[in-house]
Amino acid sequence: MIESYENITQAMAIKELALNSKEAKFIVDALRQKEDYEGICGRVRDIIDTNHVQVVRIEDHKEYMDVEIIGTLREYLELVDVLEKELMIVRVKPQQFTYNQGYLHITFHVVVV
């Protein structure tokens, strides 16, 4: 009788451990994604900083980065090309822009896909 009680206790402990490991895996995956996202944001910042555009602001949000720059249309297109080719998991989504005397003042989102 004690042996079966121990077996039941062990089975319950194993089941709880399995549930906890699923939760732990979920937590680890979430943290890894956060680290990956933060790494991606850092890489996006590095790419933008090494480009010839003037950075007005860069803000990190949970699902995207909000970027505002001033530069020529060519500089913007080169920046988009570099971002999307070097970091194949991001896409640039323009939000609003003005074009004045050959310079583009544009706000866009960098989204991880």
CSV table of C-alpha atoms in Angstrom, one decimal:
chain,number,residue,atom,x,y,z
A,1,MET,CA,0.0,0.0,0.0
A,2,ILE,CA,2.8,2.4,0.8
A,3,GLU,CA,4.5,1.5,-2.4
A,4,SER,CA,1.5,2.4,-4.5
A,5,TYR,CA,1.1,5.7,-2.5
A,6,GLU,CA,4.8,6.4,-3.4
A,7,ASN,CA,4.1,5.6,-7.0
A,8,ILE,CA,1.1,7.9,-7.1
A,9,THR,CA,3.1,10.7,-5.4
A,10,GLN,CA,6.0,10.2,-7.9
A,11,ALA,CA,3.6,10.2,-10.8
A,12,MET,CA,2.0,13.4,-9.6
A,13,ALA,CA,5.5,14.9,-9.1
A,14,ILE,CA,6.5,13.9,-12.6
A,15,LYS,CA,3.3,15.3,-14.0
A,16,GLU,CA,3.9,18.6,-12.2
A,17,LEU,CA,7.5,18.7,-13.3
A,18,ALA,CA,6.3,18.1,-16.9
A,19,LEU,CA,3.8,21.0,-16.6
A,20,ASN,CA,6.4,23.2,-15.0
A,21,SER,CA,8.9,22.3,-17.8
A,22,LYS,CA,6.3,23.4,-20.4
A,23,GLU,CA,5.8,26.6,-18.6
A,24,ALA,CA,9.6,27.0,-18.2
A,25,LYS,CA,10.0,26.3,-21.9
A,26,PHE,CA,7.4,29.0,-22.7
A,27,ILE,CA,9.1,31.5,-20.4
A,28,VAL,CA,12.5,30.7,-21.9
A,29,ASP,CA,11.1,31.0,-25.4
A,30,ALA,CA,9.6,34.4,-24.5
A,31,LEU,CA,12.8,35.6,-23.0
A,32,ARG,CA,14.8,34.4,-26.0
A,33,GLN,CA,12.4,36.2,-28.4
A,34,LYS,CA,12.8,39.4,-26.3
A,35,GLU,CA,16.6,39.0,-26.4
A,36,ASP,CA,16.4,38.4,-30.2
A,37,TYR,CA,14.1,41.4,-30.6
A,38,GLU,CA,16.4,43.6,-28.5
A,39,GLY,CA,19.3,42.3,-30.6
A,40,ILE,CA,17.5,43.1,-33.8
A,41,CYS,CA,16.6,46.6,-32.5
A,42,GLY,CA,20.3,47.2,-31.8
A,43,ARG,CA,21.3,46.0,-35.2
A,44,VAL,CA,18.7,48.2,-36.9
A,45,ARG,CA,20.1,51.2,-34.9
A,46,ASP,CA,23.7,50.3,-36.0
A,47,ILE,CA,22.6,50.2,-39.7
A,48,ILE,CA,20.7,53.5,-39.4
A,49,ASP,CA,23.7,55.1,-37.7
A,50,THR,CA,26.2,54.0,-40.4
A,51,ASN,CA,23.9,55.3,-43.1
A,52,HIS,CA,24.1,58.9,-44.5
A,53,VAL,CA,20.6,59.9,-43.3
A,54,GLN,CA,20.0,62.4,-40.4
A,55,VAL,CA,18.2,60.6,-37.6
A,56,VAL,CA,15.4,62.7,-36.0
A,57,ARG,CA,14.3,59.9,-33.6
A,58,ILE,CA,14.1,56.2,-33.0
A,59,GLU,CA,11.7,54.7,-30.6
A,60,ASP,CA,11.3,51.0,-29.6
A,61,HIS,CA,7.9,49.6,-29.2
A,62,LYS,CA,6.8,46.1,-28.4
A,63,GLU,CA,6.0,45.1,-32.0
A,64,TYR,CA,7.9,47.6,-34.0
A,65,MET,CA,10.5,50.4,-34.1
A,66,ASP,CA,9.3,53.9,-35.0
A,67,VAL,CA,12.0,55.7,-37.0
A,68,GLU,CA,12.0,59.3,-38.3
A,69,ILE,CA,14.8,60.4,-40.6
A,70,ILE,CA,15.7,63.2,-43.0
A,71,GLY,CA,17.7,62.4,-46.2
A,72,THR,CA,17.5,62.1,-49.9
A,73,LEU,CA,15.2,59.7,-51.5
A,74,ARG,CA,18.2,57.7,-52.7
A,75,GLU,CA,19.6,57.5,-49.1
A,76,TYR,CA,16.2,56.3,-47.8
A,77,LEU,CA,15.9,53.6,-50.5
A,78,GLU,CA,19.5,52.5,-49.8
A,79,LEU,CA,18.7,52.3,-46.1
A,80,VAL,CA,15.6,50.2,-46.7
A,81,ASP,CA,17.5,47.9,-49.0
A,82,VAL,CA,20.3,47.4,-46.4
A,83,LEU,CA,17.8,46.8,-43.6
A,84,GLU,CA,15.7,44.3,-45.5
A,85,LYS,CA,18.7,42.4,-47.0
A,86,GLU,CA,21.0,42.3,-44.0
A,87,LEU,CA,18.1,41.6,-41.6
A,88,MET,CA,15.9,39.4,-43.7
A,89,ILE,CA,13.3,39.2,-40.9
A,90,VAL,CA,12.4,42.9,-40.9
A,91,ARG,CA,10.3,45.0,-43.2
A,92,VAL,CA,10.1,48.7,-43.5
A,93,LYS,CA,6.6,50.2,-43.6
A,94,PRO,CA,6.4,54.0,-44.4
A,95,GLN,CA,3.9,55.9,-42.3
A,96,GLN,CA,4.1,59.6,-43.4
A,97,PHE,CA,6.5,61.8,-45.2
A,98,THR,CA,7.2,65.2,-46.7
A,99,TYR,CA,9.5,65.9,-49.7
A,100,ASN,CA,11.0,69.4,-49.9
A,101,GLN,CA,13.9,70.7,-52.0
A,102,GLY,CA,15.3,67.2,-52.6
A,103,TYR,CA,15.1,66.0,-49.1
A,104,LEU,CA,12.7,63.4,-47.7
A,105,HIS,CA,11.5,63.7,-44.1
A,106,ILE,CA,9.9,60.4,-43.4
A,107,THR,CA,8.6,58.3,-40.5
A,108,PHE,CA,8.5,54.6,-40.9
A,109,HIS,CA,8.1,51.4,-38.9
A,110,VAL,CA,10.6,48.6,-38.8
A,111,VAL,CA,8.6,45.5,-38.2
A,112,VAL,CA,9.9,42.0,-37.4
A,113,VAL,CA,8.1,39.4,-39.6
